[in-house]
CSV table of C-alpha atoms in Angstrom, one decimal:
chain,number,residue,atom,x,y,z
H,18,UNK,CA,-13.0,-76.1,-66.4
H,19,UNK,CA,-13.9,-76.8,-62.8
H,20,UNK,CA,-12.2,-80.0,-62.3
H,21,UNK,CA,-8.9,-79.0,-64.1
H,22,UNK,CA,-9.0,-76.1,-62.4
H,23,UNK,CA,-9.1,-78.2,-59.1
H,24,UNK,CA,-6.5,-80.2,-59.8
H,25,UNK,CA,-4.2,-77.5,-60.5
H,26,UNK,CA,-5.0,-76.1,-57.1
H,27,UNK,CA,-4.0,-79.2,-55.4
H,28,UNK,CA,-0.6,-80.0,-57.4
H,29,UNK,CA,0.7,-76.3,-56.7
H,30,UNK,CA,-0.6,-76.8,-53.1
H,31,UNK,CA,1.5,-80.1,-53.0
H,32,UNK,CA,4.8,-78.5,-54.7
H,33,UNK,CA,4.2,-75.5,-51.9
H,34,UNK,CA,4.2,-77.6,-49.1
H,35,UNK,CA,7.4,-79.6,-50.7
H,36,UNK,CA,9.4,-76.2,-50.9
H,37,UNK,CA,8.5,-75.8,-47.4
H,38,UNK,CA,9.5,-78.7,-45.8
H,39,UNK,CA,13.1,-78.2,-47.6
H,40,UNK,CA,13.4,-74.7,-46.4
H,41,UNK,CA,12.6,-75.8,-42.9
H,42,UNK,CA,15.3,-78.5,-43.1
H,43,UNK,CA,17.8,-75.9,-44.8
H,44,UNK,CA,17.1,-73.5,-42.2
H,45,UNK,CA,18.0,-76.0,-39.6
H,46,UNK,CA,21.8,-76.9,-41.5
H,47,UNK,CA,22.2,-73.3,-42.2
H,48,UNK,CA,22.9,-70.9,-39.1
H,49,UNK,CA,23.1,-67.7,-41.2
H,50,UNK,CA,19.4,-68.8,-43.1
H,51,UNK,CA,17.8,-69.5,-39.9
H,52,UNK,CA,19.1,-66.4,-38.6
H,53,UNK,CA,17.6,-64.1,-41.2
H,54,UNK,CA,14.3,-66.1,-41.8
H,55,UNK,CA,13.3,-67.4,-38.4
H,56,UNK,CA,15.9,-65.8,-35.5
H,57,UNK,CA,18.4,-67.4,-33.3
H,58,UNK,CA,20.1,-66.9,-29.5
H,59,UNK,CA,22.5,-64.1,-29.4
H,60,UNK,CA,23.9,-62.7,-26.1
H,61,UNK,CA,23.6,-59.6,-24.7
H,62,UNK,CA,27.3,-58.9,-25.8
H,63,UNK,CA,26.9,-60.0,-29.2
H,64,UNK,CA,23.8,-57.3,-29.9
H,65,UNK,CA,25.8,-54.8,-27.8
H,66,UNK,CA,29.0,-55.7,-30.4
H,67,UNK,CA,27.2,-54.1,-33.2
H,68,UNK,CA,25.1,-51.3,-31.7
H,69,UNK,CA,27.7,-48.6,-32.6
H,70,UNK,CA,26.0,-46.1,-30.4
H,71,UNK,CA,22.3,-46.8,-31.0
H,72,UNK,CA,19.9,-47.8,-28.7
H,73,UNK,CA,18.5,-50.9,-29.5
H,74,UNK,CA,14.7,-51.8,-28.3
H,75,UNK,CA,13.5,-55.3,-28.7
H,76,UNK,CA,9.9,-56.3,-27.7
H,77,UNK,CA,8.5,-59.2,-26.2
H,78,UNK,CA,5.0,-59.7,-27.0
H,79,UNK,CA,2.9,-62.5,-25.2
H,80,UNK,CA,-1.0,-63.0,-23.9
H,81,UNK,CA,-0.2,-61.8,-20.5
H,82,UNK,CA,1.9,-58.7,-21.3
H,83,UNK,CA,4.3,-56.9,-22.8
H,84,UNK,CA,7.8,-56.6,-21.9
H,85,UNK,CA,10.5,-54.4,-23.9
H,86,UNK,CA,14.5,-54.7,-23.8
H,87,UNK,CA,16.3,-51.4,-23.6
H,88,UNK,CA,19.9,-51.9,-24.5
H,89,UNK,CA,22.9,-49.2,-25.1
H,90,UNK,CA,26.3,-49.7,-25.4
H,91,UNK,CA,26.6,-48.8,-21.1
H,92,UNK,CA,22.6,-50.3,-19.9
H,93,UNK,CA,20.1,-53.2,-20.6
H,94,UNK,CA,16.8,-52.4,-19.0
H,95,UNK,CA,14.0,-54.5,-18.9
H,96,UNK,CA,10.6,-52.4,-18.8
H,97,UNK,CA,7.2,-54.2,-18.2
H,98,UNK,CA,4.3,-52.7,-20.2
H,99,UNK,CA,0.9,-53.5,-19.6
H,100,UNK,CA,-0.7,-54.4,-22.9
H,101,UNK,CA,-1.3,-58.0,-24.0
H,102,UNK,CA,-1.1,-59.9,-27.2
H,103,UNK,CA,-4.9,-59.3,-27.8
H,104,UNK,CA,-4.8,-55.2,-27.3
H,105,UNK,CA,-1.9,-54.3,-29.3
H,106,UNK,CA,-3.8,-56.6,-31.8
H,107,UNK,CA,-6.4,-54.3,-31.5
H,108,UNK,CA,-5.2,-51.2,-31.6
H,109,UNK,CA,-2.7,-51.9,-34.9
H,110,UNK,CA,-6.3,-52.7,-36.6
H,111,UNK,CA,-7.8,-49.8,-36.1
H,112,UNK,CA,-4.6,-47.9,-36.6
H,113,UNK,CA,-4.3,-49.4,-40.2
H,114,UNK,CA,-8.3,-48.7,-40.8
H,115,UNK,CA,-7.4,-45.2,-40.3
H,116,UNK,CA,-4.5,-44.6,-41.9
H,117,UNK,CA,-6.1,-46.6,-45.3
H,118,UNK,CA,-9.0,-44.8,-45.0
H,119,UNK,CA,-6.8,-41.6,-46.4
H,120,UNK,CA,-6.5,-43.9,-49.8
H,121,UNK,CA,-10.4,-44.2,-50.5
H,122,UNK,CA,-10.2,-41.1,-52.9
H,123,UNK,CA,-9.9,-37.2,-53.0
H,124,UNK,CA,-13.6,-36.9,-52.5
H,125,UNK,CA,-13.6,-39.1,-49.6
H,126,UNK,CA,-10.6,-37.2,-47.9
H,127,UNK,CA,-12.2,-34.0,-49.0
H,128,UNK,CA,-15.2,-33.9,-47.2
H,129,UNK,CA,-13.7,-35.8,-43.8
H,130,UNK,CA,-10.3,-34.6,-43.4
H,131,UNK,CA,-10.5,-32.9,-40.3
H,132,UNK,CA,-11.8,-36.0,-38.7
H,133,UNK,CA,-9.5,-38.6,-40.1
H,134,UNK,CA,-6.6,-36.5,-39.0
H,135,UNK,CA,-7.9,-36.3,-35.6
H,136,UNK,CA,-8.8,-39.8,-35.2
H,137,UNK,CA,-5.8,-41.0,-36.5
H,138,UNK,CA,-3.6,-38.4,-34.4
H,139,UNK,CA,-5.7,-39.5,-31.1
H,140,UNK,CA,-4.5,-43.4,-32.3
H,141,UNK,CA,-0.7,-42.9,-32.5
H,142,UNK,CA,-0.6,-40.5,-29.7
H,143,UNK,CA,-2.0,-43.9,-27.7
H,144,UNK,CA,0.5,-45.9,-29.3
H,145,UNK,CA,3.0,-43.5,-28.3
H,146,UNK,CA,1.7,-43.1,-24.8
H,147,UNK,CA,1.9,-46.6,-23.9
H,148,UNK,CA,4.5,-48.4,-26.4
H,149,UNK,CA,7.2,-45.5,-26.2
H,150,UNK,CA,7.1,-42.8,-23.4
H,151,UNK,CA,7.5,-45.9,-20.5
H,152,UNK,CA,11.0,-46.6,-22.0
H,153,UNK,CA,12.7,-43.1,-21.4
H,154,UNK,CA,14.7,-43.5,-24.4
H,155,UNK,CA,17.1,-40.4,-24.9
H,156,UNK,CA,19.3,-41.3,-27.5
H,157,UNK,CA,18.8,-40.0,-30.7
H,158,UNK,CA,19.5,-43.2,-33.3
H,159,UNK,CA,16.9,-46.0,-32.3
H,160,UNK,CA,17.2,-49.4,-33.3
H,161,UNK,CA,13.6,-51.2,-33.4
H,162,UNK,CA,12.6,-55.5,-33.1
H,163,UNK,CA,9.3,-55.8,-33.2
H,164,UNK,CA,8.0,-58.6,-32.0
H,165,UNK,CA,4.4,-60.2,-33.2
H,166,UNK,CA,1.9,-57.9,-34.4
H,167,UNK,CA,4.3,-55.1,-33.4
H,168,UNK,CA,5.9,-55.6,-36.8
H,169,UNK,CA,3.0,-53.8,-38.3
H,170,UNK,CA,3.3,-50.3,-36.5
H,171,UNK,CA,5.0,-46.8,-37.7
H,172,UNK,CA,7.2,-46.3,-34.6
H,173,UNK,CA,8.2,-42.8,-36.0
H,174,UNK,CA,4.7,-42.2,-36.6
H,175,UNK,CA,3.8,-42.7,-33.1
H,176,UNK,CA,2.9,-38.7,-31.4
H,177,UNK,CA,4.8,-37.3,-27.9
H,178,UNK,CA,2.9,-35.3,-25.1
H,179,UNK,CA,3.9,-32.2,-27.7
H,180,UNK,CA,1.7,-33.9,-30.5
H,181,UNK,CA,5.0,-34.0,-32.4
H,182,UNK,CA,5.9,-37.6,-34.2
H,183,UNK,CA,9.1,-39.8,-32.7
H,184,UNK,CA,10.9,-38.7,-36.0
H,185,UNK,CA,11.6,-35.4,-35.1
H,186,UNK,CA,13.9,-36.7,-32.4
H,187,UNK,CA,14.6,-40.2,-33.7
H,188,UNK,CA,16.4,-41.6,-36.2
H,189,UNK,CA,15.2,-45.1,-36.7
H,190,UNK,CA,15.7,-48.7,-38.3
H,191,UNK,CA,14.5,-52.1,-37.7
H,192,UNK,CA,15.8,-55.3,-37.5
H,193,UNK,CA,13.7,-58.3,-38.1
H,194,UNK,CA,15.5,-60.1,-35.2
H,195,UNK,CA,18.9,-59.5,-33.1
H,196,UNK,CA,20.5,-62.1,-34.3
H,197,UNK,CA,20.3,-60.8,-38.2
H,198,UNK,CA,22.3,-57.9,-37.0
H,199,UNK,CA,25.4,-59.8,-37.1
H,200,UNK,CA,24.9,-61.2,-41.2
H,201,UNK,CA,24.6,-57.7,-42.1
H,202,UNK,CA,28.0,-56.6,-42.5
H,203,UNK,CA,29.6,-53.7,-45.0
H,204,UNK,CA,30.0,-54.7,-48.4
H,205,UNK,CA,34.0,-54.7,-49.7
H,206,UNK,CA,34.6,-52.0,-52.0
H,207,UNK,CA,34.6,-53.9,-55.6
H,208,UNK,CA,37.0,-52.7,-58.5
H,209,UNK,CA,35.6,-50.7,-60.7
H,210,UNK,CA,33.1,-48.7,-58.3
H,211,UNK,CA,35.3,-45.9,-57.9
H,212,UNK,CA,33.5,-43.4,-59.8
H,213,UNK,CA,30.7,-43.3,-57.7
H,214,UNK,CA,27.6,-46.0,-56.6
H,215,UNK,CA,25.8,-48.3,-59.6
H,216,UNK,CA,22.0,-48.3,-59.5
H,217,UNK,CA,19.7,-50.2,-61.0
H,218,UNK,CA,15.8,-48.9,-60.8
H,219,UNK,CA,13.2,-51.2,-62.3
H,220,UNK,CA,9.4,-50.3,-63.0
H,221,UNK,CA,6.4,-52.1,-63.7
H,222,UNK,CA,3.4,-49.8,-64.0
H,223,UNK,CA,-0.1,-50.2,-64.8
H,224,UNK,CA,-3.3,-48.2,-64.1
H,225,UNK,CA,-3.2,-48.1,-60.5
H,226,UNK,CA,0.4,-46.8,-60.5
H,227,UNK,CA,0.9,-44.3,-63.9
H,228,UNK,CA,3.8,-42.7,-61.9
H,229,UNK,CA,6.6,-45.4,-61.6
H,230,UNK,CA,8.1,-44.5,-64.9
H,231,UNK,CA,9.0,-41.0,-63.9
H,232,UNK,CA,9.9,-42.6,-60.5
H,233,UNK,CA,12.7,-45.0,-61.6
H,234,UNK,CA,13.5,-42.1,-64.0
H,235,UNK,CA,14.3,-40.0,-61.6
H,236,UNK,CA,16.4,-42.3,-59.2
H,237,UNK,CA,18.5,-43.1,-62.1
H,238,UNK,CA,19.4,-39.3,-63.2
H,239,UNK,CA,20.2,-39.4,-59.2
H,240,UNK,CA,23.3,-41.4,-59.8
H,241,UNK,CA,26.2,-41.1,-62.2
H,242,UNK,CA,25.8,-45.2,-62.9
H,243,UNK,CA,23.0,-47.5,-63.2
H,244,UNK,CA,21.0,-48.9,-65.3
H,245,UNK,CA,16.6,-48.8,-66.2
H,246,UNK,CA,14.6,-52.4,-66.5
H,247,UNK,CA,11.1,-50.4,-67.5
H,248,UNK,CA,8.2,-51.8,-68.7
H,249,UNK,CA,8.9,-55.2,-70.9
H,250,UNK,CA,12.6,-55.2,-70.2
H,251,UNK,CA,12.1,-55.8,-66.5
H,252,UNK,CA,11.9,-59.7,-66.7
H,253,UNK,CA,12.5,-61.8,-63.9
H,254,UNK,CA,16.1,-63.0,-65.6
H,255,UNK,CA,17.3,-59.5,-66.5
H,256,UNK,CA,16.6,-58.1,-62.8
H,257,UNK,CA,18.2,-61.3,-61.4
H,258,UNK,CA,21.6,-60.3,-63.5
H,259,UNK,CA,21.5,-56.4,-63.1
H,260,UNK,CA,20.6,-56.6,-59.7
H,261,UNK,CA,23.8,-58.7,-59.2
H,262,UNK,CA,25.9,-56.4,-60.1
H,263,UNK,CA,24.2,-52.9,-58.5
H,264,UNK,CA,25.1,-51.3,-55.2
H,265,UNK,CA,21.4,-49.8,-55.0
H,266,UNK,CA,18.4,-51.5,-56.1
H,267,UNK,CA,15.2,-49.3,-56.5
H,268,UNK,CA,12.5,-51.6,-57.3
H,269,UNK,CA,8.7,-50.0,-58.2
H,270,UNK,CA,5.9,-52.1,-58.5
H,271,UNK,CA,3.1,-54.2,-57.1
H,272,UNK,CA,4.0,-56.1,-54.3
H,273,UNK,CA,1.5,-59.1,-53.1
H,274,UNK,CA,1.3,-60.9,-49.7
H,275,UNK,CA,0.2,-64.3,-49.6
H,276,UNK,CA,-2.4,-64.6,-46.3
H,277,UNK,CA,-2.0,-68.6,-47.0
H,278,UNK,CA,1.6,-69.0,-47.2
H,279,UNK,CA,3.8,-65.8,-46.7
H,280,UNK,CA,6.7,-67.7,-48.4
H,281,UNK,CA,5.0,-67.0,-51.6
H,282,UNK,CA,4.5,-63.1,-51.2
H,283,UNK,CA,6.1,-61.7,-54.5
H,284,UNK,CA,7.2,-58.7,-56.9
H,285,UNK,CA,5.6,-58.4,-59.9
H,286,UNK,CA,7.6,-58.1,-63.1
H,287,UNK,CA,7.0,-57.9,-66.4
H,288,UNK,CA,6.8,-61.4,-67.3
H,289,UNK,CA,5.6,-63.0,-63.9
H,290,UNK,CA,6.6,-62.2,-59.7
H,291,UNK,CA,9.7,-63.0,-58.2
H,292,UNK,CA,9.0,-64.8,-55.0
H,293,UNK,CA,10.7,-65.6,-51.8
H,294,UNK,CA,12.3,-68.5,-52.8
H,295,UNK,CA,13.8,-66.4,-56.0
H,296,UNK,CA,15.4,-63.8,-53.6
H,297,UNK,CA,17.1,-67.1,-51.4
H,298,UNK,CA,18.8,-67.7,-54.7
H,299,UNK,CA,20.2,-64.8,-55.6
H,300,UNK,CA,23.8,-63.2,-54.3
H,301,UNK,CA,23.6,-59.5,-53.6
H,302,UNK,CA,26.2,-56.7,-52.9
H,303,UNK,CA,24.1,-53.9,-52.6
H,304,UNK,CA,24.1,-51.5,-50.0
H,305,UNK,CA,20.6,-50.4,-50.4
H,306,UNK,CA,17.7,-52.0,-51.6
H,307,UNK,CA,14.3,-50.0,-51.8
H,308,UNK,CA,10.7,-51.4,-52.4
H,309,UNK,CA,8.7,-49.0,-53.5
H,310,UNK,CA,6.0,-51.4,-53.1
H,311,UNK,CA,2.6,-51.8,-51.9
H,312,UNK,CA,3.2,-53.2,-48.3
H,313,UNK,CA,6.8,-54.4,-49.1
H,314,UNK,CA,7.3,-54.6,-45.5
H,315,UNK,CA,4.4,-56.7,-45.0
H,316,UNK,CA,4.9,-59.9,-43.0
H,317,UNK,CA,3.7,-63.0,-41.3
H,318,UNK,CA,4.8,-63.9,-37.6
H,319,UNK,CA,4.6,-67.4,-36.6
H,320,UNK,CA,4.3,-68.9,-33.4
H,321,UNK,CA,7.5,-68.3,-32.6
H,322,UNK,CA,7.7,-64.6,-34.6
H,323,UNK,CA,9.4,-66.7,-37.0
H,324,UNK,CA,9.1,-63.2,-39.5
H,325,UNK,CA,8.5,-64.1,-43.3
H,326,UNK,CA,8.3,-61.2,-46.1
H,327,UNK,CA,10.1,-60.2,-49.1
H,328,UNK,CA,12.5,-58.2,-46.8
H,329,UNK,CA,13.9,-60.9,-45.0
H,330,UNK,CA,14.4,-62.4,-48.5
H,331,UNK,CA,16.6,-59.7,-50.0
H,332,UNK,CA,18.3,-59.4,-46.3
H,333,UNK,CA,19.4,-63.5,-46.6
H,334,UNK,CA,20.4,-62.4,-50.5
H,335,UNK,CA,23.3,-59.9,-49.0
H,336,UNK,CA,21.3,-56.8,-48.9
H,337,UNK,CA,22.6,-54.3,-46.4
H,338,UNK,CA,19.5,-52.0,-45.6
H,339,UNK,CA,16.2,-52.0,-47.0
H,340,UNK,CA,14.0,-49.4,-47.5
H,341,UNK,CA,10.0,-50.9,-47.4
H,342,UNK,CA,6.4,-50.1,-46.9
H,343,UNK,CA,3.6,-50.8,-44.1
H,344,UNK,CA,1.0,-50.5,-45.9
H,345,UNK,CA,-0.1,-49.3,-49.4
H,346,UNK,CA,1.5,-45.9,-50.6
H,347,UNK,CA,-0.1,-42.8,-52.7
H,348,UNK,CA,1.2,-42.7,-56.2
H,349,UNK,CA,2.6,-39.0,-56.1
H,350,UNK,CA,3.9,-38.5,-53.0
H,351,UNK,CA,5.7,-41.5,-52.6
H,352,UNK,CA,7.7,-40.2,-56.4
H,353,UNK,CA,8.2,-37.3,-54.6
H,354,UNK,CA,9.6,-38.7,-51.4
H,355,UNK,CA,11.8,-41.3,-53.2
H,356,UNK,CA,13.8,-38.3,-54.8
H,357,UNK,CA,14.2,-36.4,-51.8
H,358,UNK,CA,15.6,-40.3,-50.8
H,359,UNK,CA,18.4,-40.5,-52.9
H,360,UNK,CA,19.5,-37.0,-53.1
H,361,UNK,CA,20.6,-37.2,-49.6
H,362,UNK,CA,22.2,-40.7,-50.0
H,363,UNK,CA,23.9,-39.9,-53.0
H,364,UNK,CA,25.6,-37.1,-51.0
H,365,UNK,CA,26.5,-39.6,-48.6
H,366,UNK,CA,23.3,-39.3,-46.0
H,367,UNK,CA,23.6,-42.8,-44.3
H,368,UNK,CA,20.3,-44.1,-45.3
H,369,UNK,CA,17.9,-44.2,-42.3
H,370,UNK,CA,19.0,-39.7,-41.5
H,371,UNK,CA,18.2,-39.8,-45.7
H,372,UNK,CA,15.0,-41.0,-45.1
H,373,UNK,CA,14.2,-39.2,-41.7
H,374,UNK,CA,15.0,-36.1,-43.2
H,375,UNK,CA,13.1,-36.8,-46.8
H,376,UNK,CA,9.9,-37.9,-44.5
H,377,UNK,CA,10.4,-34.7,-42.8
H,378,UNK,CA,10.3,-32.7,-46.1
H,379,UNK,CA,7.6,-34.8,-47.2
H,380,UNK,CA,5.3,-33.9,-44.4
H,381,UNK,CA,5.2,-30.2,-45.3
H,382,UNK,CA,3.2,-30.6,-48.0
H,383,UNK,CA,1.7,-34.1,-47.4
H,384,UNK,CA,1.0,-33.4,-43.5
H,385,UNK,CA,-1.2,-37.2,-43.3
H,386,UNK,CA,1.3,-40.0,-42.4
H,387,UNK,CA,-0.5,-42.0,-44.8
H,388,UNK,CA,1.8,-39.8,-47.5
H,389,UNK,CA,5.3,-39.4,-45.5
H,390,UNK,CA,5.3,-42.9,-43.0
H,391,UNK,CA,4.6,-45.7,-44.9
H,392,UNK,CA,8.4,-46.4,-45.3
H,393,UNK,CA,10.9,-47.9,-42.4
H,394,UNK,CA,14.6,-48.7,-43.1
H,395,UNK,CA,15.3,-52.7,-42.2
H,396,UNK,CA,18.8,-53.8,-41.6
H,397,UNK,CA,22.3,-52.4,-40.8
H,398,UNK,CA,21.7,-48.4,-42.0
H,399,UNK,CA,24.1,-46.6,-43.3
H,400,UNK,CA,25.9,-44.5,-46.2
H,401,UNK,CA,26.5,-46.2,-49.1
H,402,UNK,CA,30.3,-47.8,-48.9
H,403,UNK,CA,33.0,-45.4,-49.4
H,404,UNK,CA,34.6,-45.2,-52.5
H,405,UNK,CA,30.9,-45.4,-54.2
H,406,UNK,CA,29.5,-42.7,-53.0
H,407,UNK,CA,27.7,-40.2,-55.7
H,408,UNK,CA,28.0,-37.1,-55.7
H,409,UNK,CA,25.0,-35.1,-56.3
């Protein structure tokens, strides 16, 4: 029915827009909420505080240029690139058409993949050329904030003078802003956790993903603890209390962005998504959380690269590190790159070397990035808290 159907539309629109007008307001009484969901002004001394030998590199994107912080522990550079708002606009759309191009199908990539490889190695060497080489970075752990549509792009993926991806000399993680750094603290050792770290890995497959049940099996034989939410048992309520009480959260299903209203960008479960707004009400512990989602890390930047996605939800919920997407990931080698994952943090591989060195693996047999990049760690990094480590 047209009209009911019309009316519905305009009382959820209404509700929407009344969940955003309190969240503005809370975000305003609330220093650590505005700090994970919108940023704040930190000094140069508080970022340094919690750099711990990294090299941090926070962009500033605008329509006359491009300007990009260097900071270490000893330095703060400012380096001026020339690339406005509009180009690097450009150029992450035509990245993304390239690298999704590799998902149209076997037959597709069979018959082009020669070219797609080149084209797409000729776009991240660019990338590369004129986002990364100015900087003269050195330092081997690299701290990214993007800024605008920067938030989109594979640093790691990004190719040297050599042809060689910023991975093999990087070990990377984001931060959604400089300010979150500081909310992102080590989680205290709980009673109880002594025999090694607590997982919980939930799956929700359909068609279009047949593999996530052997995918959360697997990351649960990966740690002596834990617990599965499969299928019909992985209800909004039951996540909400298991994930509570686990110290890595493995999550595999459909992600979906909302191009209307990011605040509503959600996880499906199996009776209905978790959205935003359910993460800000939840109290995590976890040292890890990992969305082995279809664009996870997607995001919306506002006027003021006020950043809004599901991973600054789960950050605001006490998440240490995430583990998310860029853009939608193949079925098989994303299984296969997940259990390369844990085996290394379960030996006690802080989490962003764990996934360097399982993208690295990855890309031996899957050489595309489309297969081995989609995923970025967000947040502090790390090995999972001592005391809980697994031993594998």
């Amino acid at each position: 029915n047209e009209r009911r159907l019309a009316s519905s539309s305009r009382t959820r629109q209404a509700r929407e827009e009344e969940i955003a007008d309190i969240m503005h307001r809370l975000q305003v009484q609330d220093r650590e909420l505005g700090a994970l969901t919108a940023g704040e002004t930190v000094s140069v001394d508080d970022v340094r505080r919690t750099l711990s030998g990294s090299t941090c590199v926070e962009y500033y994107v605008s329509d006359h240029g491009t300007t990009a912080f260097v900071l270490t522990e000893h330095d703060l550079r400012a380096v001026n690139l020339d690339l406005t708002r509009e180009q690097i606009t450009a150029y992450v759309s035509r990245l993304r058409f390239q690298i999704e191009k590799w998902g149209y199908g076997d037959d597709y990539v069979r018959k082009r993949g020669d070219a797609l490889q080149r084209t797409l190695a000729s776009e991240l060497r660019t990338l590369g050329r004129l986002l990364w080489e100015p900087l003269g970075i050195t330092g081997e752990r690299v701290t990214v904030v993007p800024h605008g549509p920067l938030h989109s792009l594979p640093f790691h993926a990004f190719l040297d003078a050599d042809g060689e991806p910023l991975l093999a000399r990087h070990t990377f993680t984001w931060l959604p802003s400089s300010s979150a750094n500081q909310y992102l603290g080590r989680p205290s050792p709980r009673p109880g956790r002594s025999q090694g770290a607590r997982v919980l890995a939930v799956g929700v497959t359909d068609e279009g993903i047949p593999e996530v049940n052997e995918e959360v099996a697997r990351v649960r034989r990966a740690f002596k603890q834990g617990r599965m939410l499969r299928g019909n048992r992985a209800t909004r309520r039951r996540f909400m209390a298991e994930a509570e009480k686990a110290d890595v959260v493995h999550i595999a299903t459909h992600g979906a962005f909302r191009e209307d209203d990011p605040y509503f960008s959600a996880l499906r479960l199996s009776d209905g998504w978790m959205s935003l707004y359910d993460l800000y009400d939840m109290k995590l512990s976890a040292d890890l959380v990992c969305l082995s989602a279809c664009q996870s890390g997607r995001s919306w930047t506002g006027a003021g690269d006020e950043l809004v996605g599901l991973a600054r939800g789960f950050l605001h919920a006490g998440a240490r590190s995430l583990v998310v997407s860029l853009w939608p990931v193949q079925d098989d080698s994303t299984a296969v790159l997940m259990e390369e994952l844990y085996r290394r943090v379960g030996a006690g591989v802080p989490v962003e070397e764990a996934l360097r060195q399982a993208m690295l693996k990855i890309r031996e047999e899957w050489p595309h990035p489309y297969h081995w990049a989609p995923f970025v760690v967000m947040g502090r990094g790390g090995e999972i808290a001592p005391g809980r480590r697994n031993t594998v």
